[in-house]
Tab-separated table of C-alpha atoms and ligand atoms in Angstrom:
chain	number	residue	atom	x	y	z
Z	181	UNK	CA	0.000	0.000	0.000
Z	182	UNK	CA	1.233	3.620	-0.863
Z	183	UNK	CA	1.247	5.732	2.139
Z	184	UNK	CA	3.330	8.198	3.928
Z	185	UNK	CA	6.512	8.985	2.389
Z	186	UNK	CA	7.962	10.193	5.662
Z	187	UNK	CA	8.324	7.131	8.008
Z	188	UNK	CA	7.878	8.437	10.944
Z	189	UNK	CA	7.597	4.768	12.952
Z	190	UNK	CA	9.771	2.012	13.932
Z	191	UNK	CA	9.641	-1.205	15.232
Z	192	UNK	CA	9.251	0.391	18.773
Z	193	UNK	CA	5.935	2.111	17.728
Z	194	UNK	CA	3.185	0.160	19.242
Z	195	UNK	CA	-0.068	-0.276	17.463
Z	196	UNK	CA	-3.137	-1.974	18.946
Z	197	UNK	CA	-5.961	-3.231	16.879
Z	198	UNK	CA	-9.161	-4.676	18.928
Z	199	UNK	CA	-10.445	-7.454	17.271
Z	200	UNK	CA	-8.003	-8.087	15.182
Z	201	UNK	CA	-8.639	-12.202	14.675
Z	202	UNK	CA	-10.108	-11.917	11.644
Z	203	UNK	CA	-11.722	-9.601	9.368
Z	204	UNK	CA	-10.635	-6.143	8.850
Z	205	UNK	CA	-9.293	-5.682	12.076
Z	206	UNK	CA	-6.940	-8.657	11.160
Z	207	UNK	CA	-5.947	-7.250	7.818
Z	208	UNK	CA	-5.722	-4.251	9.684
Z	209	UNK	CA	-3.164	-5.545	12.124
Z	210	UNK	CA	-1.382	-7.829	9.137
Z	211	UNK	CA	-0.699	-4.583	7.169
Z	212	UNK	CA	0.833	-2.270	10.249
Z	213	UNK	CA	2.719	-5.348	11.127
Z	214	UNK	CA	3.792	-5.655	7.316
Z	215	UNK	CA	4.959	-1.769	7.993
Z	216	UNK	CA	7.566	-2.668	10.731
Z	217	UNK	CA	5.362	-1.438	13.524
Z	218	UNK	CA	5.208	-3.947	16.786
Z	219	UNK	CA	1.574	-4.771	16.801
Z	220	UNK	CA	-0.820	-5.637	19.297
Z	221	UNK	CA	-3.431	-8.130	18.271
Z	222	UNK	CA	-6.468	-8.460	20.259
Z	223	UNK	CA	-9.095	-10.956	20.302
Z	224	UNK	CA	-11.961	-12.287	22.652
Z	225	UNK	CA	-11.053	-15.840	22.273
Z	226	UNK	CA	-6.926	-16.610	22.644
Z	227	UNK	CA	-7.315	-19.333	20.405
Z	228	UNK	CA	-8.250	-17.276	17.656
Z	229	UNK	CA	-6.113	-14.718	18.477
Z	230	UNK	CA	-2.693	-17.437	18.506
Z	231	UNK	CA	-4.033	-18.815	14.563
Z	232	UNK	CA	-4.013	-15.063	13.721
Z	233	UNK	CA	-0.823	-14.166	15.530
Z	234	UNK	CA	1.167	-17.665	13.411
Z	235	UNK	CA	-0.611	-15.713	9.953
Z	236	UNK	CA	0.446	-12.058	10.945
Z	237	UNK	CA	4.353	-12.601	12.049
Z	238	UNK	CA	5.308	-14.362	8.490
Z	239	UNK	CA	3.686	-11.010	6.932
Z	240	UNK	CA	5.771	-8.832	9.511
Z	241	UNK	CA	8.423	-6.908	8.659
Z	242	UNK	CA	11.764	-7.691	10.116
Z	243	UNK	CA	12.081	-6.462	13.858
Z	244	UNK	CA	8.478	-5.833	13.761
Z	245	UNK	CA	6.972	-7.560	16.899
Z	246	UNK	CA	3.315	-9.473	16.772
Z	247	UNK	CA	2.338	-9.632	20.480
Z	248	UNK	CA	-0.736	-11.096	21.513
Z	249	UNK	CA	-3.724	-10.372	24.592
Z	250	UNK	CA	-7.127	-11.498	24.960
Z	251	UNK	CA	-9.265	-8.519	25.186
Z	252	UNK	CA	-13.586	-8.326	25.449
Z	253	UNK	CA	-14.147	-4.587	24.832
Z	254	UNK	CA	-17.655	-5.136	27.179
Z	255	UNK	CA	-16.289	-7.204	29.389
Z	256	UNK	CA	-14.960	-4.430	32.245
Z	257	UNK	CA	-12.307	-6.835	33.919
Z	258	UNK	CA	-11.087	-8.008	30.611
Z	259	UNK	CA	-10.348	-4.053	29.665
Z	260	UNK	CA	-8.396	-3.482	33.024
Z	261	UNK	CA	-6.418	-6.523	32.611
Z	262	UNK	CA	-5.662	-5.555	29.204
Z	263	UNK	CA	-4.753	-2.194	30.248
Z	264	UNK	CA	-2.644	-3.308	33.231
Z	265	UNK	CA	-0.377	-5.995	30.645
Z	266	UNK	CA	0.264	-3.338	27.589
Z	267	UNK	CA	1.372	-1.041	30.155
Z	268	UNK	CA	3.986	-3.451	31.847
Z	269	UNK	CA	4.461	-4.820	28.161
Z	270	UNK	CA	5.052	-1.872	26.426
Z	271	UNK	CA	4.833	0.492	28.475
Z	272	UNK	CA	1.871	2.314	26.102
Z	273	UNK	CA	0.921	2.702	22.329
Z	274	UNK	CA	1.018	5.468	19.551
Z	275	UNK	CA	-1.695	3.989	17.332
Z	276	UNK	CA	-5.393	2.604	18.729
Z	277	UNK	CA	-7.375	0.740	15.586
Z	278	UNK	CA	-10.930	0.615	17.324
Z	279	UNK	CA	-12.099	-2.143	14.959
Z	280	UNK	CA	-14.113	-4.452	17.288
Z	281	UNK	CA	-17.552	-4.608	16.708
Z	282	UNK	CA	-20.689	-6.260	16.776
Z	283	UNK	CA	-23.948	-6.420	14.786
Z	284	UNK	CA	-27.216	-9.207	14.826
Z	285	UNK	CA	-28.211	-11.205	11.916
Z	286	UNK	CA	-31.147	-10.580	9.874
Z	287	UNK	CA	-34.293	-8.681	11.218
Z	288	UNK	CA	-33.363	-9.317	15.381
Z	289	UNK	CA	-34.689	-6.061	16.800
Z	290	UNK	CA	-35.300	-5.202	20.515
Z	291	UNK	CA	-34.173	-3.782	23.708
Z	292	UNK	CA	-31.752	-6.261	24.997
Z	293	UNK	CA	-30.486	-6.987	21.516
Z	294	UNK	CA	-30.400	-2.600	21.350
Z	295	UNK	CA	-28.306	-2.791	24.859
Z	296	UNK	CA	-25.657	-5.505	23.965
Z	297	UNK	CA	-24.808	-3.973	20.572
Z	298	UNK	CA	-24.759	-0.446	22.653
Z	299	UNK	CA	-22.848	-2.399	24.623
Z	300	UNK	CA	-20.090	-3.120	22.255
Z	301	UNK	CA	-19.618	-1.097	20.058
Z	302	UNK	CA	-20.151	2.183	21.457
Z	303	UNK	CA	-19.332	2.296	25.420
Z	304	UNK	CA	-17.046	-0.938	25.229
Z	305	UNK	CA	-14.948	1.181	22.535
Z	306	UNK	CA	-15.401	4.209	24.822
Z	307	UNK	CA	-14.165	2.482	27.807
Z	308	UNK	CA	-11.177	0.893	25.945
Z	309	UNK	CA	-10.336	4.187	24.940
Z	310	UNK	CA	-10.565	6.397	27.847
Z	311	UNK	CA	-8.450	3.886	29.868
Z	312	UNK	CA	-5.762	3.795	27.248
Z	313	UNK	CA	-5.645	7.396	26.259
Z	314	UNK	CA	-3.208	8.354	29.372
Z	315	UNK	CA	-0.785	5.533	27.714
Z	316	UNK	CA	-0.627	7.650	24.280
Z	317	UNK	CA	3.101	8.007	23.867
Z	318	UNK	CA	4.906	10.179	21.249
Z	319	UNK	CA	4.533	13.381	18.952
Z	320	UNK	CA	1.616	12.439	17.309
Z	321	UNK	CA	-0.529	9.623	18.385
Z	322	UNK	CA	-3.655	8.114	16.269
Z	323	UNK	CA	-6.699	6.732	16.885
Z	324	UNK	CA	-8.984	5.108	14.127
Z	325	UNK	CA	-12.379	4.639	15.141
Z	326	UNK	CA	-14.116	1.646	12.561
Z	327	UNK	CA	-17.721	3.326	12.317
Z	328	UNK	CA	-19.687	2.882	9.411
Z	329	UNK	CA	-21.761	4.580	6.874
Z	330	UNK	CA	-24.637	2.633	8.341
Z	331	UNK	CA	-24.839	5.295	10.940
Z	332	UNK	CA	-25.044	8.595	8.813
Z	333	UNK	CA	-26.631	11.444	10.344
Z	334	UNK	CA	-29.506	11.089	8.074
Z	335	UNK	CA	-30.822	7.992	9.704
Z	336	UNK	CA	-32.529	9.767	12.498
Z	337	UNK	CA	-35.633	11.368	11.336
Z	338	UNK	CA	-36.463	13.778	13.800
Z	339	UNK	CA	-34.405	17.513	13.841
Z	340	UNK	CA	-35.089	17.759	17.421
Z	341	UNK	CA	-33.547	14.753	18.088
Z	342	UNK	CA	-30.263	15.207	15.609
Z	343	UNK	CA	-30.173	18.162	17.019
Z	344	UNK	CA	-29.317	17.183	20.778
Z	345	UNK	CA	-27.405	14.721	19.207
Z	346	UNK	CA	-24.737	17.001	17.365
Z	347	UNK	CA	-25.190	19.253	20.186
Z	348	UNK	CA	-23.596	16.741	22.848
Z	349	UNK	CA	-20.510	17.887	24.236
Z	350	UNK	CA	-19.639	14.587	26.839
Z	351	UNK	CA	-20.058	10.944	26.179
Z	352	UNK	CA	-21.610	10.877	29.065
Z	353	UNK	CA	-24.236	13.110	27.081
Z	354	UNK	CA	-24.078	10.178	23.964
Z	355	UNK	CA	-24.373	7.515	26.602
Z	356	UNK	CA	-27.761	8.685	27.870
Z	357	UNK	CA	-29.003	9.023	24.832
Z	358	UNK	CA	-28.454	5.470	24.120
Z	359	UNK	CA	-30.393	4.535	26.872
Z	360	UNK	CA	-33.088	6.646	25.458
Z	361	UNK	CA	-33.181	4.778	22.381
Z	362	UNK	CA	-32.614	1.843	24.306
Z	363	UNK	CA	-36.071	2.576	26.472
Z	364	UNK	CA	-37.790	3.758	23.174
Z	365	UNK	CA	-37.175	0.379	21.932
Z	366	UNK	CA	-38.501	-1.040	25.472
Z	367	UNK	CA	-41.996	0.987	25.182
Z	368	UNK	CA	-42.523	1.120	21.266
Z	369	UNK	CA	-41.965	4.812	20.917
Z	370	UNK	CA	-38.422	4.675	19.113
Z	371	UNK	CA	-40.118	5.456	15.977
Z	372	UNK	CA	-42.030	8.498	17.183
Z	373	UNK	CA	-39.126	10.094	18.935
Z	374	UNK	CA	-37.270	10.021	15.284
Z	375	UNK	CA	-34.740	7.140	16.018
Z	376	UNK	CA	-34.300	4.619	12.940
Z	377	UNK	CA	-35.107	0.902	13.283
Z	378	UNK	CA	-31.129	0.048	13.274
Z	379	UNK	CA	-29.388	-1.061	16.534
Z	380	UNK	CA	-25.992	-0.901	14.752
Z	381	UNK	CA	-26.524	2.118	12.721
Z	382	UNK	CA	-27.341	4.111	15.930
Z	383	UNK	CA	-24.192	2.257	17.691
Z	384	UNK	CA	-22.172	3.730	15.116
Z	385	UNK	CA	-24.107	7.197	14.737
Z	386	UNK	CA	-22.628	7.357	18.220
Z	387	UNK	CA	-18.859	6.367	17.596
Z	388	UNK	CA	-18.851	8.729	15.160
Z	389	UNK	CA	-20.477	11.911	17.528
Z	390	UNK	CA	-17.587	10.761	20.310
Z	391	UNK	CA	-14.876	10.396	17.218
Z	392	UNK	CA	-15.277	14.620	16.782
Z	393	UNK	CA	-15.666	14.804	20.679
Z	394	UNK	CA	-12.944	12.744	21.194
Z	395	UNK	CA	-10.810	14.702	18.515
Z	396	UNK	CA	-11.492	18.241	20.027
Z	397	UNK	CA	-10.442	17.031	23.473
Z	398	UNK	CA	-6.856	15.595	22.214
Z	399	UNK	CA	-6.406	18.215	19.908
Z	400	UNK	CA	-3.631	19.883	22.535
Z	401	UNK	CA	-2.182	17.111	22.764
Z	402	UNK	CA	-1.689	16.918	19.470
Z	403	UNK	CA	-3.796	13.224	18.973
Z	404	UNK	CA	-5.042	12.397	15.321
Z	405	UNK	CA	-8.522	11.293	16.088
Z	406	UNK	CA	-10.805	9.930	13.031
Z	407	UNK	CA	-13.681	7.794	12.079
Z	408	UNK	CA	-13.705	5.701	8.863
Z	409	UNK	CA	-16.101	3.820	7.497
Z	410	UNK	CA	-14.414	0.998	5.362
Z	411	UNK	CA	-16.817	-0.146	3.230
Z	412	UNK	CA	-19.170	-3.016	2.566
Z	413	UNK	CA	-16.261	-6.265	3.087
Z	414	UNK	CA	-16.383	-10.023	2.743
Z	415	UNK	CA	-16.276	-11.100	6.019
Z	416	UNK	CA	-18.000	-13.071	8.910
Z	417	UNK	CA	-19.947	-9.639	10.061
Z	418	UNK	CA	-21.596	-9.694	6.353
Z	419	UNK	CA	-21.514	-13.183	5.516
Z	420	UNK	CA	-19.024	-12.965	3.573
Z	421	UNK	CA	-21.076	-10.854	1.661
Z	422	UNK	CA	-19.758	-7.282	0.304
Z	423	UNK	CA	-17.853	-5.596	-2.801
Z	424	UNK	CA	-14.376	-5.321	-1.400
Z	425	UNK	CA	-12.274	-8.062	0.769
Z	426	UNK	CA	-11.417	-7.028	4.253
Z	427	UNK	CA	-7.951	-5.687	3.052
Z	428	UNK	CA	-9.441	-3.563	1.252
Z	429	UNK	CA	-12.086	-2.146	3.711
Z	430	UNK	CA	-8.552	-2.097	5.728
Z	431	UNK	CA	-6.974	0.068	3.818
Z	432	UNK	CA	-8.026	3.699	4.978
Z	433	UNK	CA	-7.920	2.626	9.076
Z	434	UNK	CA	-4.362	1.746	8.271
Z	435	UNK	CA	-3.702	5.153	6.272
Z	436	UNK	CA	-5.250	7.345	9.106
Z	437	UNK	CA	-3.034	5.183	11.625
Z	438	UNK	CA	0.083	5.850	9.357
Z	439	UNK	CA	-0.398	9.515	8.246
Z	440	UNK	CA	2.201	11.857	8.427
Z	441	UNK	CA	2.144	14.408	11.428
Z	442	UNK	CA	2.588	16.739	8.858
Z	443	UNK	CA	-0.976	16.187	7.631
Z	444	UNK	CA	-2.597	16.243	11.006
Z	445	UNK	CA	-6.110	16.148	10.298
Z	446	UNK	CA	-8.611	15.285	13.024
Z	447	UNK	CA	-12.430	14.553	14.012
Z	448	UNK	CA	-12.938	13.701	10.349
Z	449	UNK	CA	-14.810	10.524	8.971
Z	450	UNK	CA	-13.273	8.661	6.070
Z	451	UNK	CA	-13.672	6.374	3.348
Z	452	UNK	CA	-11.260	5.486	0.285
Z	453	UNK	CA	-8.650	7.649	1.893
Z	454	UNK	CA	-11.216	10.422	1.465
Z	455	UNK	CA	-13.210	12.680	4.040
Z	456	UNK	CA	-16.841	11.973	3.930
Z	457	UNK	CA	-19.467	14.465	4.539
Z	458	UNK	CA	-21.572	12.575	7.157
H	266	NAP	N1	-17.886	-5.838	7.008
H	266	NAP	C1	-18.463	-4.704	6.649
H	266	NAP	O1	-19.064	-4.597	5.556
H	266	NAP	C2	-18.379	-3.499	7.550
H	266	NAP	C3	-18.922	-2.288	7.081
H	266	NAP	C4	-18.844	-1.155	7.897
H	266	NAP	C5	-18.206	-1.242	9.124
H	266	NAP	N2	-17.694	-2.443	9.566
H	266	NAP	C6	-17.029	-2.456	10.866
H	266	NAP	O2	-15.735	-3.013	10.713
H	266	NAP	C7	-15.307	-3.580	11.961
H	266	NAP	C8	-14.779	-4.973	11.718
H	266	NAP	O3	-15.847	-5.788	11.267
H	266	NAP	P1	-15.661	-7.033	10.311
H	266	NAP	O4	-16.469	-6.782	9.113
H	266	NAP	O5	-14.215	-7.377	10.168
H	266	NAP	O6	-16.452	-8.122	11.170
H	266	NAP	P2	-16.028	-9.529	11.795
H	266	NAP	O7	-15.288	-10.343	10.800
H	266	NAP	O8	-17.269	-10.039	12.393
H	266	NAP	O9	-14.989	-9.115	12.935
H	266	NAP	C9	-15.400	-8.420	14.064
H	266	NAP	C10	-14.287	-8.466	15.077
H	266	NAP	O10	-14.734	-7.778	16.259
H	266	NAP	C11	-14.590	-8.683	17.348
H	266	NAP	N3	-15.530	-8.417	18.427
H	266	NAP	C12	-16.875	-8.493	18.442
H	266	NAP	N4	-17.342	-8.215	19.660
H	266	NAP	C13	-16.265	-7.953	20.450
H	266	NAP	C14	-16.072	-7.624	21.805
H	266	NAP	N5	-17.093	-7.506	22.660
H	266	NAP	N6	-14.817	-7.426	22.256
H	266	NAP	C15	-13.763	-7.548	21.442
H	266	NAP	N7	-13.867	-7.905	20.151
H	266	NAP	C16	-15.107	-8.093	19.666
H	266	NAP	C17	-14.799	-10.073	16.750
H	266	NAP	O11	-14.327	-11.050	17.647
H	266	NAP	P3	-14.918	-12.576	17.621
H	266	NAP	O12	-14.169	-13.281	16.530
H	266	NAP	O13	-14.611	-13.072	18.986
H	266	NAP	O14	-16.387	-12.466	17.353
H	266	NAP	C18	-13.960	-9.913	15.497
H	266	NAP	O15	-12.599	-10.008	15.809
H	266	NAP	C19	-16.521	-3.528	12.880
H	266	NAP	O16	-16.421	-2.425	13.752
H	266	NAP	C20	-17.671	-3.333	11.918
H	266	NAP	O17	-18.774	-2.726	12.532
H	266	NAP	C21	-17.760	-3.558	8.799
């Protein structure tokens, strides 16, 4: 892949990639690891994560190290404990790929089904995060949060309602208004209030709202914060379904993660290398 012609990292630059088994998230970590970065793969089951790891080092570059933790981003204890290794491992990261996530099959709808999804992809990402910002090390660190274009801000259908969403300032702010959808679901009036009939499109409406939130608050600190959405991909989340392979949906996390500091950009959301009006 063409990318940066300044190479700013090494093989001591730590990137972590959250579910980074299979799918994008492992073509994700294959490519930074193919880059000479020391990678972090993450996945929920170790087993998974060890078949991935074997697959990953023969595409690393040499020096490049392929390390390996299990890691549940809803699970609270699993965070910490991930958390509590990198830091005695490493001793912190410069990239986070946020690429763990979760969506149902076919036409499951409901509250529960609303709260685990919530659940994942939204506040486990934001926990994750928050615990592993204060181990951002050097000049200019990244984070990629995988959204999607399923969760455009035209899929809610009330202004009122878009409106307090754009105008949350906290994720504390986002968080409560997944519960709202979350009880709209539980009493029927989801529709009403202007909130669309997709559990993973609003999960990701909301990664993307904390992406710019995110973005503003780092911006001192001089932290690259994006979105990207990377496309419909062949993999398990699709059913193998999808126009481009997961290397390919891949392929703009990894160029966010990689950009020069030169070309700081930040709170965007991308796809095809390109910013998206969302
Ligand atoms: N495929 C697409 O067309 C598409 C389009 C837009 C956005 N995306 C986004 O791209 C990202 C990667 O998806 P994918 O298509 O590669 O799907 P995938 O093949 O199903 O991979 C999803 C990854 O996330 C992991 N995961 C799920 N729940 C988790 C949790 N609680 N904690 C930690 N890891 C968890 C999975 O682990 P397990 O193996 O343990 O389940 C797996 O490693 C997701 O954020 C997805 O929403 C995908």
């Amino acid at each position: 892949m063409a990318l940066a012609t300044d190479k700013w990292w090494d093989a001591n630059t730590v990137a972590v990639v959250t579910g980074s088994n299979k799918g994008i998230g492992f073509e994700a970590a294959r490519m930074l690891a193919e880059q000479g970065l020391t990678v972090v793969v993450t996945s929920r089951d170790v087993e998974a994560g060890k078949t991935a790891v074997a697959k990953i080092k023969e595409a690393a570059a040499p020096g490049a190290r392929v390390l390996l933790h299990q890691l549940d981003i809803a699970n609270a204890a699993s965070v910490d404990a991930f958390v509590a290794w990198l830091k005695q491992e490493t001793g912190g990261l410069t990239v986070l790929v946020n690429n763990a996530g979760f969506a149902y099959k076919g036409n499951i709808f409901g509250a529960d089904e609303a709260q685990t999804t919530m659940a994942i992809n939204f506040a486990g990402t934001r926990n994750l995060t928050e615990k592993l910002v204060p181990l951002l090390q050097g000049p200019c660190p990244r984070i990629v949060n995988v959204s999607s274009r399923a969760g455009l801000r035209s899929i809610i259908k009330s202004k009122e309602l878009l409106g307090r969403l754009t105008a949350a300032t906290s994720p504390d702010q986002l968080a409560a208004m997944a519960d709202e959808f979350i009880a709209g679901i539980r009493d029927g009036t989801y529709g009403k209030q202007g909130w669309p009939g997709s559990m993973y499109g609003t999960s990701k409406l909301l990664v993307s709202l904390w992406t710019a939130q995110l973005a503003a608050q780092l911006k001192e600190r001089h932290v690259m914060v994006n979105a990207m959405c990377p496309g419909w991909c062949r993999t398990d989340m699709s059913s193998q379904s999808g126009n481009k392979s997961a290397a390919e949906g891949a392929d703009t996390a990894v160029w966010l993660a990689l950009r020069s500091p030169q070309d700081f950009v930040t709170g965007g959301f991308w796809g095809e290398r390109s910013n998206i009006s969302w």
